[in-house]
XYZ file of C-alpha atoms in Angstrom:
113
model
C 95.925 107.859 106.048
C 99.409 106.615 105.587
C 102.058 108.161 107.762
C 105.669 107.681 108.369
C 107.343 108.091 111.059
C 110.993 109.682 110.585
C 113.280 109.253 113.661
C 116.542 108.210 115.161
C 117.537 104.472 115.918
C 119.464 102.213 116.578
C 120.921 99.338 114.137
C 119.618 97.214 117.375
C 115.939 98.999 117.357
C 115.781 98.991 113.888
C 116.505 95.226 113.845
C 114.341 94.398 116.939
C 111.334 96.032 114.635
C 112.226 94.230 111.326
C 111.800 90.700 113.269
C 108.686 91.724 114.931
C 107.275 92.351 111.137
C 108.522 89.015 110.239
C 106.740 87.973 112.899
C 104.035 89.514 112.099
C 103.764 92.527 114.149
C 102.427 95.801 112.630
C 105.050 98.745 112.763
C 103.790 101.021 111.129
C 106.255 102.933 108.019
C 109.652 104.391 109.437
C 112.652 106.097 107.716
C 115.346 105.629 110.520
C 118.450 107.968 110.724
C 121.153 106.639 113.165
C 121.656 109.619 114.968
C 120.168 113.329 115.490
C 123.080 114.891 113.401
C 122.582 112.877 110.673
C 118.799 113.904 110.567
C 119.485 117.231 111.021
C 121.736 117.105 108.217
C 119.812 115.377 105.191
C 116.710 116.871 106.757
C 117.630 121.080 106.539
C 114.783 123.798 106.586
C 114.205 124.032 102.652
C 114.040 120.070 102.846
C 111.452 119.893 105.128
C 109.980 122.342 102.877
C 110.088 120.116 99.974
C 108.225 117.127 102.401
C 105.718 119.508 103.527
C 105.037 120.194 99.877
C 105.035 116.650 98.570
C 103.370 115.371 101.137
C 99.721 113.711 99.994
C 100.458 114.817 96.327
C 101.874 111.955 94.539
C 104.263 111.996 92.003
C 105.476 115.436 90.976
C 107.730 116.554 88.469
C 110.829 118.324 90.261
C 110.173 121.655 88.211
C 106.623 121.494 89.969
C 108.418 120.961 93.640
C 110.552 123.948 92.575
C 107.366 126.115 91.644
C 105.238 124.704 94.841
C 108.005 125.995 97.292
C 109.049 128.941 95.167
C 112.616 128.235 94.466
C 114.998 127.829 91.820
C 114.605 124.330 89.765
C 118.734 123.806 90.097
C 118.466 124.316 94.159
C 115.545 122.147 94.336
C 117.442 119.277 91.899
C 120.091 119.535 95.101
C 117.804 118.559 97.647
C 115.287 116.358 96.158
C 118.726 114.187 95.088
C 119.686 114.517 98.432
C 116.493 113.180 99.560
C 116.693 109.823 97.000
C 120.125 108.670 98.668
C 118.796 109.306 101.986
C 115.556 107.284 101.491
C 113.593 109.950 102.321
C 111.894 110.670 98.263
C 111.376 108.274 95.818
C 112.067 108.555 92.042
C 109.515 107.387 89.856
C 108.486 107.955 85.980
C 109.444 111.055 85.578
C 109.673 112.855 88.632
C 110.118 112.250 92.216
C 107.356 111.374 95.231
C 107.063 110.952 99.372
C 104.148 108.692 99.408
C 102.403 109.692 102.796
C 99.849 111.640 103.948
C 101.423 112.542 107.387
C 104.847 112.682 108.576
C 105.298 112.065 112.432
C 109.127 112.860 113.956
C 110.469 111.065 117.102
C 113.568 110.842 118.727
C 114.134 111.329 122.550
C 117.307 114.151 123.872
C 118.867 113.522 126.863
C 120.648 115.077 128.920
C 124.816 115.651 128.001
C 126.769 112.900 129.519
């Protein structure tokens, strides 16, 4: 099963885990958002919709997404673009894909300064 994990970090902990790949250290997939607002922001309700489902299907055609979470083909168009700049979707041929089979989340909230 191939998961990713989508989270906040750091430019440091993002480039602490890049050198551990080069060195040869698994990590395991992650799409990285530097902070909690920005997640919350590319990733809104009907978004996560949209992952949840693409998720295990392979590449769909965007009219398909729109059918699969029973919305409008222009609204979808929105968000799936949306997704491509974030990193988050991936366009291919002639439609759009999220190549996992599980999405894990992880970030940490601490208390208010």
């Amino acid at each position: 099963m191939k998961t990713v994990t989508l989270g906040v970090s750091s430019v440091e902990a993002t480039k602490r885990r890049m050198a551990a790949a080069f060195q040869g250290e698994a990590q395991g997939t992650f799409i990285s958002f530097t902070s909690i607002e920005l997640l919350w922001k590319v990733l809104t309700a009907k978004r996560w919709e949209i992952l949840h489902a693409m998720t295990g299907q392979g590449e769909l055609a965007i009219r398909e997404v729109a059918r699969r979470v029973g919305r409008d083909v222009k609204a979808v168009h929105g968000d799936v673009t949306a997704l491509v700049h974030a990193g988050v979707l991936e366009r291919s041929g002639d439609g759009v894909s999220f190549p996992y089979d599980a999405v894990h989340v992880d970030f940490t909230l601490r208390k208010a300064a």
